[in-house]
Amino acid sequence: MSLLDVVAIVAAGFAAGAINVVVGSGTMITFPTLLALGYPPVVANVSNTVGLVPGSLLGAWGYREELRGQRARVLRFGLAAVVGGTGGAVLLLALPPGAFEAIVPVLIVLACVLVAAQPWISRRLKERPPGREHGGPVVWLLILLTAVYGGYFGAAQGVLLLAVLGLSLSDSLQRLNAVKNVQAGLVNLVAGLVFVVVGDVDWAAAGLIALGAAAGGLVGARIGRRLSPLVLRVVVVVVGVTAVVVLVLR
């Protein structure tokens, strides 16, 4: 690994850590970076998930003020995140590598669409009728399914989570974003643990992503809301399209 590779991976981890806290979709930065550096898709995905864990957890900690009074909600949804994240990670390892390589371009395109549509989703969240404070079984099931997706791949899982929470619950977007960060952090954590035990983790790549993501998660929690959402969306979509091209041409 050259010095330029090291810088690229750390920088991608920093950007992903910050973007995950503010928007979600940080995987759309780190995963294509690893692909461009020659890592096989499954190894890149596994190493990326492990590397993003510190940034996810620190980002959630950075939103601790918005989490006050939401313990019951976080615990209820946290169970869905743990079960779903574990299931998604096991699914990734159980299916043949060729299945992931065939599915992931579709998932990236879906993630790009979700990120591009985020302004519309945000408007719908603001216009939504009052929902329930904690949500019912359907909301829990939707969070479980989103966690399965997050454990399997994870790009734009934050956008999906915020859409589910915002359209279902009565609360401010900032408080719901704090819950989203906890759920995404739990999904990354349990999936990462599965990958550490039975996956093929490239520890050099994972460690460099972790270094950048930890710093990015703290920065994203402090000043990320001042960044231009439009710039973030454009960067994520461009990187996502590039990833699809790289995968198709491999």
PDB file of N, CA and C in Angstrom, residues 51-152:
ATOM      1  N   GLY A  51     -14.499  -0.730   9.491  1.00  0.00           N
ATOM      2  CA  GLY A  51     -13.815   0.548   9.647  1.00  0.00           C
ATOM      3  C   GLY A  51     -14.731   1.695  10.027  1.00  0.00           C
ATOM      4  N   LEU A  52     -15.997   1.635   9.608  1.00  0.00           N
ATOM      5  CA  LEU A  52     -16.920   2.739   9.889  1.00  0.00           C
ATOM      6  C   LEU A  52     -17.531   2.686  11.289  1.00  0.00           C
ATOM      7  N   VAL A  53     -17.311   1.599  12.014  1.00  0.00           N
ATOM      8  CA  VAL A  53     -17.917   1.465  13.343  1.00  0.00           C
ATOM      9  C   VAL A  53     -17.534   2.613  14.288  1.00  0.00           C
ATOM     10  N   PRO A  54     -16.252   2.969  14.451  1.00  0.00           N
ATOM     11  CA  PRO A  54     -15.921   4.063  15.380  1.00  0.00           C
ATOM     12  C   PRO A  54     -16.597   5.375  15.016  1.00  0.00           C
ATOM     13  N   GLY A  55     -16.638   5.690  13.718  1.00  0.00           N
ATOM     14  CA  GLY A  55     -17.279   6.940  13.309  1.00  0.00           C
ATOM     15  C   GLY A  55     -18.761   6.944  13.614  1.00  0.00           C
ATOM     16  N   SER A  56     -19.438   5.807  13.415  1.00  0.00           N
ATOM     17  CA  SER A  56     -20.870   5.716  13.706  1.00  0.00           C
ATOM     18  C   SER A  56     -21.140   5.912  15.191  1.00  0.00           C
ATOM     19  N   LEU A  57     -20.347   5.261  16.022  1.00  0.00           N
ATOM     20  CA  LEU A  57     -20.556   5.356  17.466  1.00  0.00           C
ATOM     21  C   LEU A  57     -20.241   6.757  17.991  1.00  0.00           C
ATOM     22  N   LEU A  58     -19.165   7.359  17.495  1.00  0.00           N
ATOM     23  CA  LEU A  58     -18.819   8.708  17.939  1.00  0.00           C
ATOM     24  C   LEU A  58     -19.838   9.729  17.428  1.00  0.00           C
ATOM     25  N   GLY A  59     -20.368   9.512  16.227  1.00  0.00           N
ATOM     26  CA  GLY A  59     -21.410  10.393  15.720  1.00  0.00           C
ATOM     27  C   GLY A  59     -22.655  10.334  16.575  1.00  0.00           C
ATOM     28  N   ALA A  60     -23.040   9.119  16.976  1.00  0.00           N
ATOM     29  CA  ALA A  60     -24.202   8.977  17.857  1.00  0.00           C
ATOM     30  C   ALA A  60     -23.954   9.661  19.201  1.00  0.00           C
ATOM     31  N   TRP A  61     -22.739   9.525  19.732  1.00  0.00           N
ATOM     32  CA  TRP A  61     -22.391  10.186  20.992  1.00  0.00           C
ATOM     33  C   TRP A  61     -22.445  11.707  20.832  1.00  0.00           C
ATOM     34  N   GLY A  62     -22.068  12.193  19.675  1.00  0.00           N
ATOM     35  CA  GLY A  62     -22.114  13.632  19.434  1.00  0.00           C
ATOM     36  C   GLY A  62     -23.525  14.197  19.447  1.00  0.00           C
ATOM     37  N   TYR A  63     -24.519  13.344  19.227  1.00  0.00           N
ATOM     38  CA  TYR A  63     -25.921  13.765  19.253  1.00  0.00           C
ATOM     39  C   TYR A  63     -26.585  13.424  20.592  1.00  0.00           C
ATOM     40  N   ARG A  64     -25.813  13.263  21.642  1.00  0.00           N
ATOM     41  CA  ARG A  64     -26.358  12.810  22.912  1.00  0.00           C
ATOM     42  C   ARG A  64     -27.393  13.772  23.495  1.00  0.00           C
ATOM     43  N   GLU A  65     -27.254  15.073  23.219  1.00  0.00           N
ATOM     44  CA  GLU A  65     -28.238  16.025  23.745  1.00  0.00           C
ATOM     45  C   GLU A  65     -29.606  15.777  23.140  1.00  0.00           C
ATOM     46  N   GLU A  66     -29.634  15.478  21.830  1.00  0.00           N
ATOM     47  CA  GLU A  66     -30.906  15.210  21.150  1.00  0.00           C
ATOM     48  C   GLU A  66     -31.498  13.859  21.547  1.00  0.00           C
ATOM     49  N   LEU A  67     -30.685  13.006  22.145  1.00  0.00           N
ATOM     50  CA  LEU A  67     -31.166  11.687  22.558  1.00  0.00           C
ATOM     51  C   LEU A  67     -31.827  11.698  23.933  1.00  0.00           C
ATOM     52  N   ARG A  68     -31.723  12.797  24.657  1.00  0.00           N
ATOM     53  CA  ARG A  68     -32.309  12.855  25.993  1.00  0.00           C
ATOM     54  C   ARG A  68     -33.812  12.594  25.923  1.00  0.00           C
ATOM     55  N   GLY A  69     -34.287  11.737  26.814  1.00  0.00           N
ATOM     56  CA  GLY A  69     -35.710  11.417  26.864  1.00  0.00           C
ATOM     57  C   GLY A  69     -36.167  10.393  25.843  1.00  0.00           C
ATOM     58  N   GLN A  70     -35.222   9.778  25.095  1.00  0.00           N
ATOM     59  CA  GLN A  70     -35.594   8.821  24.058  1.00  0.00           C
ATOM     60  C   GLN A  70     -35.079   7.405  24.358  1.00  0.00           C
ATOM     61  N   ARG A  71     -34.790   7.133  25.625  1.00  0.00           N
ATOM     62  CA  ARG A  71     -34.210   5.833  25.964  1.00  0.00           C
ATOM     63  C   ARG A  71     -35.109   4.677  25.548  1.00  0.00           C
ATOM     64  N   ALA A  72     -36.414   4.769  25.868  1.00  0.00           N
ATOM     65  CA  ALA A  72     -37.327   3.662  25.541  1.00  0.00           C
ATOM     66  C   ALA A  72     -37.392   3.440  24.036  1.00  0.00           C
ATOM     67  N   ARG A  73     -37.444   4.513  23.290  1.00  0.00           N
ATOM     68  CA  ARG A  73     -37.501   4.416  21.824  1.00  0.00           C
ATOM     69  C   ARG A  73     -36.220   3.801  21.272  1.00  0.00           C
ATOM     70  N   VAL A  74     -35.072   4.250  21.766  1.00  0.00           N
ATOM     71  CA  VAL A  74     -33.796   3.746  21.287  1.00  0.00           C
ATOM     72  C   VAL A  74     -33.636   2.257  21.606  1.00  0.00           C
ATOM     73  N   LEU A  75     -34.040   1.843  22.798  1.00  0.00           N
ATOM     74  CA  LEU A  75     -33.947   0.436  23.167  1.00  0.00           C
ATOM     75  C   LEU A  75     -34.849  -0.425  22.303  1.00  0.00           C
ATOM     76  N   ARG A  76     -36.072   0.040  22.061  1.00  0.00           N
ATOM     77  CA  ARG A  76     -37.019  -0.734  21.251  1.00  0.00           C
ATOM     78  C   ARG A  76     -36.507  -0.913  19.832  1.00  0.00           C
ATOM     79  N   PHE A  77     -36.087   0.182  19.232  1.00  0.00           N
ATOM     80  CA  PHE A  77     -35.587   0.107  17.862  1.00  0.00           C
ATOM     81  C   PHE A  77     -34.197  -0.516  17.802  1.00  0.00           C
ATOM     82  N   GLY A  78     -33.438  -0.393  18.903  1.00  0.00           N
ATOM     83  CA  GLY A  78     -32.103  -0.973  18.933  1.00  0.00           C
ATOM     84  C   GLY A  78     -32.128  -2.481  18.783  1.00  0.00           C
ATOM     85  N   LEU A  79     -33.156  -3.121  19.334  1.00  0.00           N
ATOM     86  CA  LEU A  79     -33.289  -4.564  19.185  1.00  0.00           C
ATOM     87  C   LEU A  79     -33.449  -4.932  17.713  1.00  0.00           C
ATOM     88  N   ALA A  80     -34.271  -4.166  16.992  1.00  0.00           N
ATOM     89  CA  ALA A  80     -34.446  -4.412  15.553  1.00  0.00           C
ATOM     90  C   ALA A  80     -33.134  -4.208  14.812  1.00  0.00           C
ATOM     91  N   ALA A  81     -32.365  -3.190  15.212  1.00  0.00           N
ATOM     92  CA  ALA A  81     -31.084  -2.921  14.555  1.00  0.00           C
ATOM     93  C   ALA A  81     -30.105  -4.065  14.761  1.00  0.00           C
ATOM     94  N   VAL A  82     -30.049  -4.589  15.977  1.00  0.00           N
ATOM     95  CA  VAL A  82     -29.115  -5.677  16.289  1.00  0.00           C
ATOM     96  C   VAL A  82     -29.497  -6.952  15.536  1.00  0.00           C
ATOM     97  N   VAL A  83     -30.775  -7.306  15.580  1.00  0.00           N
ATOM     98  CA  VAL A  83     -31.225  -8.528  14.904  1.00  0.00           C
ATOM     99  C   VAL A  83     -31.052  -8.396  13.388  1.00  0.00           C
ATOM    100  N   GLY A  84     -31.496  -7.265  12.844  1.00  0.00           N
ATOM    101  CA  GLY A  84     -31.414  -7.076  11.402  1.00  0.00           C
ATOM    102  C   GLY A  84     -29.989  -6.952  10.906  1.00  0.00           C
ATOM    103  N   GLY A  85     -29.156  -6.205  11.621  1.00  0.00           N
ATOM    104  CA  GLY A  85     -27.761  -6.049  11.216  1.00  0.00           C
ATOM    105  C   GLY A  85     -27.017  -7.374  11.212  1.00  0.00           C
ATOM    106  N   THR A  86     -27.290  -8.188  12.228  1.00  0.00           N
ATOM    107  CA  THR A  86     -26.670  -9.515  12.280  1.00  0.00           C
ATOM    108  C   THR A  86     -27.136 -10.372  11.109  1.00  0.00           C
ATOM    109  N   GLY A  87     -28.444 -10.336  10.842  1.00  0.00           N
ATOM    110  CA  GLY A  87     -28.982 -11.116   9.731  1.00  0.00           C
ATOM    111  C   GLY A  87     -28.403 -10.694   8.394  1.00  0.00           C
ATOM    112  N   GLY A  88     -28.265  -9.389   8.177  1.00  0.00           N
ATOM    113  CA  GLY A  88     -27.703  -8.906   6.922  1.00  0.00           C
ATOM    114  C   GLY A  88     -26.255  -9.319   6.742  1.00  0.00           C
ATOM    115  N   ALA A  89     -25.473  -9.277   7.827  1.00  0.00           N
ATOM    116  CA  ALA A  89     -24.070  -9.677   7.754  1.00  0.00           C
ATOM    117  C   ALA A  89     -23.940 -11.165   7.446  1.00  0.00           C
ATOM    118  N   VAL A  90     -24.763 -11.981   8.098  1.00  0.00           N
ATOM    119  CA  VAL A  90     -24.737 -13.419   7.845  1.00  0.00           C
ATOM    120  C   VAL A  90     -25.142 -13.706   6.405  1.00  0.00           C
ATOM    121  N   LEU A  91     -26.131 -12.967   5.910  1.00  0.00           N
ATOM    122  CA  LEU A  91     -26.576 -13.145   4.525  1.00  0.00           C
ATOM    123  C   LEU A  91     -25.445 -12.836   3.551  1.00  0.00           C
ATOM    124  N   LEU A  92     -24.684 -11.770   3.816  1.00  0.00           N
ATOM    125  CA  LEU A  92     -23.566 -11.417   2.942  1.00  0.00           C
ATOM    126  C   LEU A  92     -22.537 -12.550   2.874  1.00  0.00           C
ATOM    127  N   LEU A  93     -22.230 -13.147   4.035  1.00  0.00           N
ATOM    128  CA  LEU A  93     -21.213 -14.188   4.084  1.00  0.00           C
ATOM    129  C   LEU A  93     -21.738 -15.528   3.577  1.00  0.00           C
ATOM    130  N   ALA A  94     -23.044 -15.751   3.685  1.00  0.00           N
ATOM    131  CA  ALA A  94     -23.620 -17.028   3.275  1.00  0.00           C
ATOM    132  C   ALA A  94     -23.772 -17.124   1.758  1.00  0.00           C
ATOM    133  N   LEU A  95     -24.082 -16.013   1.109  1.00  0.00           N
ATOM    134  CA  LEU A  95     -24.249 -16.025  -0.335  1.00  0.00           C
ATOM    135  C   LEU A  95     -22.887 -16.036  -1.016  1.00  0.00           C
ATOM    136  N   PRO A  96     -22.791 -16.606  -2.203  1.00  0.00           N
ATOM    137  CA  PRO A  96     -21.507 -16.607  -2.921  1.00  0.00           C
ATOM    138  C   PRO A  96     -21.090 -15.197  -3.305  1.00  0.00           C
ATOM    139  N   PRO A  97     -19.769 -14.923  -3.401  1.00  0.00           N
ATOM    140  CA  PRO A  97     -19.297 -13.585  -3.760  1.00  0.00           C
ATOM    141  C   PRO A  97     -19.905 -13.056  -5.052  1.00  0.00           C
ATOM    142  N   GLY A  98     -20.156 -13.955  -6.000  1.00  0.00           N
ATOM    143  CA  GLY A  98     -20.748 -13.521  -7.259  1.00  0.00           C
ATOM    144  C   GLY A  98     -22.113 -12.897  -7.089  1.00  0.00           C
ATOM    145  N   ALA A  99     -22.861 -13.367  -6.073  1.00  0.00           N
ATOM    146  CA  ALA A  99     -24.190 -12.807  -5.826  1.00  0.00           C
ATOM    147  C   ALA A  99     -24.074 -11.353  -5.375  1.00  0.00           C
ATOM    148  N   PHE A 100     -23.107 -11.090  -4.498  1.00  0.00           N
ATOM    149  CA  PHE A 100     -22.916  -9.710  -4.035  1.00  0.00           C
ATOM    150  C   PHE A 100     -22.505  -8.807  -5.187  1.00  0.00           C
ATOM    151  N   GLU A 101     -21.582  -9.301  -6.023  1.00  0.00           N
ATOM    152  CA  GLU A 101     -21.117  -8.488  -7.150  1.00  0.00           C
ATOM    153  C   GLU A 101     -22.252  -8.192  -8.120  1.00  0.00           C
ATOM    154  N   ALA A 102     -23.224  -9.107  -8.230  1.00  0.00           N
ATOM    155  CA  ALA A 102     -24.354  -8.888  -9.123  1.00  0.00           C
ATOM    156  C   ALA A 102     -25.391  -7.949  -8.516  1.00  0.00           C
ATOM    157  N   ILE A 103     -25.560  -8.042  -7.183  1.00  0.00           N
ATOM    158  CA  ILE A 103     -26.606  -7.269  -6.507  1.00  0.00           C
ATOM    159  C   ILE A 103     -26.162  -5.851  -6.204  1.00  0.00           C
ATOM    160  N   VAL A 104     -24.891  -5.659  -5.841  1.00  0.00           N
ATOM    161  CA  VAL A 104     -24.457  -4.373  -5.305  1.00  0.00           C
ATOM    162  C   VAL A 104     -24.602  -3.207  -6.289  1.00  0.00           C
ATOM    163  N   PRO A 105     -24.410  -3.367  -7.606  1.00  0.00           N
ATOM    164  CA  PRO A 105     -24.656  -2.213  -8.481  1.00  0.00           C
ATOM    165  C   PRO A 105     -26.102  -1.707  -8.394  1.00  0.00           C
ATOM    166  N   VAL A 106     -27.033  -2.657  -8.269  1.00  0.00           N
ATOM    167  CA  VAL A 106     -28.446  -2.269  -8.124  1.00  0.00           C
ATOM    168  C   VAL A 106     -28.652  -1.519  -6.810  1.00  0.00           C
ATOM    169  N   LEU A 107     -28.021  -2.004  -5.740  1.00  0.00           N
ATOM    170  CA  LEU A 107     -28.147  -1.344  -4.440  1.00  0.00           C
ATOM    171  C   LEU A 107     -27.545   0.056  -4.472  1.00  0.00           C
ATOM    172  N   ILE A 108     -26.426   0.206  -5.177  1.00  0.00           N
ATOM    173  CA  ILE A 108     -25.800   1.531  -5.259  1.00  0.00           C
ATOM    174  C   ILE A 108     -26.694   2.503  -6.039  1.00  0.00           C
ATOM    175  N   VAL A 109     -27.270   2.013  -7.128  1.00  0.00           N
ATOM    176  CA  VAL A 109     -28.189   2.876  -7.893  1.00  0.00           C
ATOM    177  C   VAL A 109     -29.373   3.280  -7.014  1.00  0.00           C
ATOM    178  N   LEU A 110     -29.925   2.321  -6.252  1.00  0.00           N
ATOM    179  CA  LEU A 110     -31.018   2.638  -5.333  1.00  0.00           C
ATOM    180  C   LEU A 110     -30.577   3.681  -4.314  1.00  0.00           C
ATOM    181  N   ALA A 111     -29.359   3.514  -3.776  1.00  0.00           N
ATOM    182  CA  ALA A 111     -28.850   4.475  -2.798  1.00  0.00           C
ATOM    183  C   ALA A 111     -28.700   5.858  -3.423  1.00  0.00           C
ATOM    184  N   CYS A 112     -28.211   5.922  -4.665  1.00  0.00           N
ATOM    185  CA  CYS A 112     -28.074   7.211  -5.355  1.00  0.00           C
ATOM    186  C   CYS A 112     -29.433   7.892  -5.500  1.00  0.00           C
ATOM    187  N   VAL A 113     -30.440   7.109  -5.874  1.00  0.00           N
ATOM    188  CA  VAL A 113     -31.791   7.666  -6.033  1.00  0.00           C
ATOM    189  C   VAL A 113     -32.299   8.209  -4.702  1.00  0.00           C
ATOM    190  N   LEU A 114     -32.084   7.470  -3.628  1.00  0.00           N
ATOM    191  CA  LEU A 114     -32.538   7.908  -2.311  1.00  0.00           C
ATOM    192  C   LEU A 114     -31.837   9.194  -1.879  1.00  0.00           C
ATOM    193  N   VAL A 115     -30.529   9.251  -2.106  1.00  0.00           N
ATOM    194  CA  VAL A 115     -29.783  10.453  -1.724  1.00  0.00           C
ATOM    195  C   VAL A 115     -30.244  11.655  -2.549  1.00  0.00           C
ATOM    196  N   ALA A 116     -30.431  11.445  -3.861  1.00  0.00           N
ATOM    197  CA  ALA A 116     -30.884  12.535  -4.723  1.00  0.00           C
ATOM    198  C   ALA A 116     -32.284  12.993  -4.351  1.00  0.00           C
ATOM    199  N   ALA A 117     -33.106  12.054  -3.872  1.00  0.00           N
ATOM    200  CA  ALA A 117     -34.495  12.378  -3.525  1.00  0.00           C
ATOM    201  C   ALA A 117     -34.639  12.903  -2.100  1.00  0.00           C
ATOM    202  N   GLN A 118     -33.537  13.059  -1.390  1.00  0.00           N
ATOM    203  CA  GLN A 118     -33.633  13.448   0.012  1.00  0.00           C
ATOM    204  C   GLN A 118     -34.374  14.772   0.241  1.00  0.00           C
ATOM    205  N   PRO A 119     -34.180  15.803  -0.604  1.00  0.00           N
ATOM    206  CA  PRO A 119     -34.962  17.032  -0.373  1.00  0.00           C
ATOM    207  C   PRO A 119     -36.468  16.784  -0.414  1.00  0.00           C
ATOM    208  N   TRP A 120     -36.910  15.946  -1.344  1.00  0.00           N
ATOM    209  CA  TRP A 120     -38.336  15.618  -1.419  1.00  0.00           C
ATOM    210  C   TRP A 120     -38.775  14.856  -0.173  1.00  0.00           C
ATOM    211  N   ILE A 121     -37.928  13.904   0.274  1.00  0.00           N
ATOM    212  CA  ILE A 121     -38.248  13.157   1.484  1.00  0.00           C
ATOM    213  C   ILE A 121     -38.355  14.092   2.678  1.00  0.00           C
ATOM    214  N   SER A 122     -37.428  15.045   2.773  1.00  0.00           N
ATOM    215  CA  SER A 122     -37.441  16.003   3.889  1.00  0.00           C
ATOM    216  C   SER A 122     -38.706  16.836   3.876  1.00  0.00           C
ATOM    217  N   ARG A 123     -39.127  17.285   2.686  1.00  0.00           N
ATOM    218  CA  ARG A 123     -40.364  18.065   2.606  1.00  0.00           C
ATOM    219  C   ARG A 123     -41.561  17.236   3.055  1.00  0.00           C
ATOM    220  N   ARG A 124     -41.587  15.970   2.644  1.00  0.00           N
ATOM    221  CA  ARG A 124     -42.693  15.110   3.042  1.00  0.00           C
ATOM    222  C   ARG A 124     -42.700  14.894   4.550  1.00  0.00           C
ATOM    223  N   LEU A 125     -41.505  14.792   5.145  1.00  0.00           N
ATOM    224  CA  LEU A 125     -41.429  14.620   6.593  1.00  0.00           C
ATOM    225  C   LEU A 125     -42.002  15.836   7.318  1.00  0.00           C
ATOM    226  N   LYS A 126     -41.711  17.033   6.791  1.00  0.00           N
ATOM    227  CA  LYS A 126     -42.220  18.251   7.427  1.00  0.00           C
ATOM    228  C   LYS A 126     -43.725  18.379   7.258  1.00  0.00           C
ATOM    229  N   GLU A 127     -44.243  17.860   6.151  1.00  0.00           N
ATOM    230  CA  GLU A 127     -45.675  17.984   5.864  1.00  0.00           C
ATOM    231  C   GLU A 127     -46.492  16.832   6.425  1.00  0.00           C
ATOM    232  N   ARG A 128     -45.831  15.857   7.051  1.00  0.00           N
ATOM    233  CA  ARG A 128     -46.522  14.650   7.477  1.00  0.00           C
ATOM    234  C   ARG A 128     -47.536  14.968   8.568  1.00  0.00           C
ATOM    235  N   PRO A 129     -48.628  14.216   8.647  1.00  0.00           N
ATOM    236  CA  PRO A 129     -49.545  14.355   9.775  1.00  0.00           C
ATOM    237  C   PRO A 129     -48.900  13.802  11.032  1.00  0.00           C
ATOM    238  N   PRO A 130     -49.382  14.216  12.209  1.00  0.00           N
ATOM    239  CA  PRO A 130     -48.785  13.723  13.451  1.00  0.00           C
ATOM    240  C   PRO A 130     -48.806  12.200  13.515  1.00  0.00           C
ATOM    241  N   GLY A 131     -47.677  11.625  13.861  1.00  0.00           N
ATOM    242  CA  GLY A 131     -47.601  10.176  13.988  1.00  0.00           C
ATOM    243  C   GLY A 131     -47.607   9.766  15.444  1.00  0.00           C
ATOM    244  N   ARG A 132     -47.278   8.500  15.678  1.00  0.00           N
ATOM    245  CA  ARG A 132     -47.240   7.993  17.043  1.00  0.00           C
ATOM    246  C   ARG A 132     -45.889   8.303  17.663  1.00  0.00           C
ATOM    247  N   GLU A 133     -45.886   8.341  18.992  1.00  0.00           N
ATOM    248  CA  GLU A 133     -44.650   8.708  19.673  1.00  0.00           C
ATOM    249  C   GLU A 133     -43.586   7.622  19.546  1.00  0.00           C
ATOM    250  N   HIS A 134     -43.996   6.373  19.618  1.00  0.00           N
ATOM    251  CA  HIS A 134     -43.026   5.284  19.586  1.00  0.00           C
ATOM    252  C   HIS A 134     -43.201   4.367  18.385  1.00  0.00           C
ATOM    253  N   GLY A 135     -44.283   4.523  17.636  1.00  0.00           N
ATOM    254  CA  GLY A 135     -44.499   3.647  16.492  1.00  0.00           C
ATOM    255  C   GLY A 135     -45.036   2.290  16.908  1.00  0.00           C
ATOM    256  N   GLY A 136     -45.615   1.584  15.972  1.00  0.00           N
ATOM    257  CA  GLY A 136     -46.170   0.267  16.255  1.00  0.00           C
ATOM    258  C   GLY A 136     -45.328  -0.839  15.650  1.00  0.00           C
ATOM    259  N   PRO A 137     -45.896  -2.032  15.565  1.00  0.00           N
ATOM    260  CA  PRO A 137     -45.157  -3.181  15.018  1.00  0.00           C
ATOM    261  C   PRO A 137     -44.673  -2.972  13.587  1.00  0.00           C
ATOM    262  N   VAL A 138     -45.462  -2.259  12.782  1.00  0.00           N
ATOM    263  CA  VAL A 138     -45.066  -2.037  11.391  1.00  0.00           C
ATOM    264  C   VAL A 138     -43.784  -1.212  11.321  1.00  0.00           C
ATOM    265  N   VAL A 139     -43.679  -0.186  12.149  1.00  0.00           N
ATOM    266  CA  VAL A 139     -42.474   0.646  12.181  1.00  0.00           C
ATOM    267  C   VAL A 139     -41.277  -0.192  12.615  1.00  0.00           C
ATOM    268  N   TRP A 140     -41.466  -1.011  13.636  1.00  0.00           N
ATOM    269  CA  TRP A 140     -40.376  -1.878  14.112  1.00  0.00           C
ATOM    270  C   TRP A 140     -39.923  -2.814  13.005  1.00  0.00           C
ATOM    271  N   LEU A 141     -40.889  -3.378  12.256  1.00  0.00           N
ATOM    272  CA  LEU A 141     -40.556  -4.289  11.168  1.00  0.00           C
ATOM    273  C   LEU A 141     -39.794  -3.570  10.056  1.00  0.00           C
ATOM    274  N   LEU A 142     -40.205  -2.348   9.732  1.00  0.00           N
ATOM    275  CA  LEU A 142     -39.511  -1.577   8.700  1.00  0.00           C
ATOM    276  C   LEU A 142     -38.067  -1.278   9.112  1.00  0.00           C
ATOM    277  N   ILE A 143     -37.877  -0.965  10.394  1.00  0.00           N
ATOM    278  CA  ILE A 143     -36.519  -0.718  10.890  1.00  0.00           C
ATOM    279  C   ILE A 143     -35.697  -2.003  10.844  1.00  0.00           C
ATOM    280  N   LEU A 144     -36.327  -3.128  11.142  1.00  0.00           N
ATOM    281  CA  LEU A 144     -35.647  -4.420  11.054  1.00  0.00           C
ATOM    282  C   LEU A 144     -35.181  -4.690   9.621  1.00  0.00           C
ATOM    283  N   LEU A 145     -36.058  -4.457   8.649  1.00  0.00           N
ATOM    284  CA  LEU A 145     -35.703  -4.705   7.252  1.00  0.00           C
ATOM    285  C   LEU A 145     -34.597  -3.756   6.789  1.00  0.00           C
ATOM    286  N   THR A 146     -34.666  -2.512   7.245  1.00  0.00           N
ATOM    287  CA  THR A 146     -33.613  -1.556   6.905  1.00  0.00           C
ATOM    288  C   THR A 146     -32.278  -1.981   7.510  1.00  0.00           C
ATOM    289  N   ALA A 147     -32.338  -2.562   8.718  1.00  0.00           N
ATOM    290  CA  ALA A 147     -31.119  -3.042   9.369  1.00  0.00           C
ATOM    291  C   ALA A 147     -30.529  -4.235   8.625  1.00  0.00           C
ATOM    292  N   VAL A 148     -31.381  -5.103   8.084  1.00  0.00           N
ATOM    293  CA  VAL A 148     -30.886  -6.228   7.275  1.00  0.00           C
ATOM    294  C   VAL A 148     -30.127  -5.682   6.064  1.00  0.00           C
ATOM    295  N   TYR A 149     -30.731  -4.686   5.421  1.00  0.00           N
ATOM    296  CA  TYR A 149     -30.055  -4.044   4.285  1.00  0.00           C
ATOM    297  C   TYR A 149     -28.727  -3.439   4.729  1.00  0.00           C
ATOM    298  N   GLY A 150     -28.734  -2.764   5.881  1.00  0.00           N
ATOM    299  CA  GLY A 150     -27.521  -2.125   6.383  1.00  0.00           C
ATOM    300  C   GLY A 150     -26.428  -3.123   6.701  1.00  0.00           C
ATOM    301  N   GLY A 151     -26.791  -4.275   7.269  1.00  0.00           N
ATOM    302  CA  GLY A 151     -25.799  -5.295   7.566  1.00  0.00           C
ATOM    303  C   GLY A 151     -25.245  -5.942   6.321  1.00  0.00           C
ATOM    304  N   TYR A 152     -26.055  -5.983   5.251  1.00  0.00           N
ATOM    305  CA  TYR A 152     -25.628  -6.600   3.999  1.00  0.00           C
ATOM    306  C   TYR A 152     -24.741  -5.665   3.191  1.00  0.00           C
TER     307      TYR A 152
END
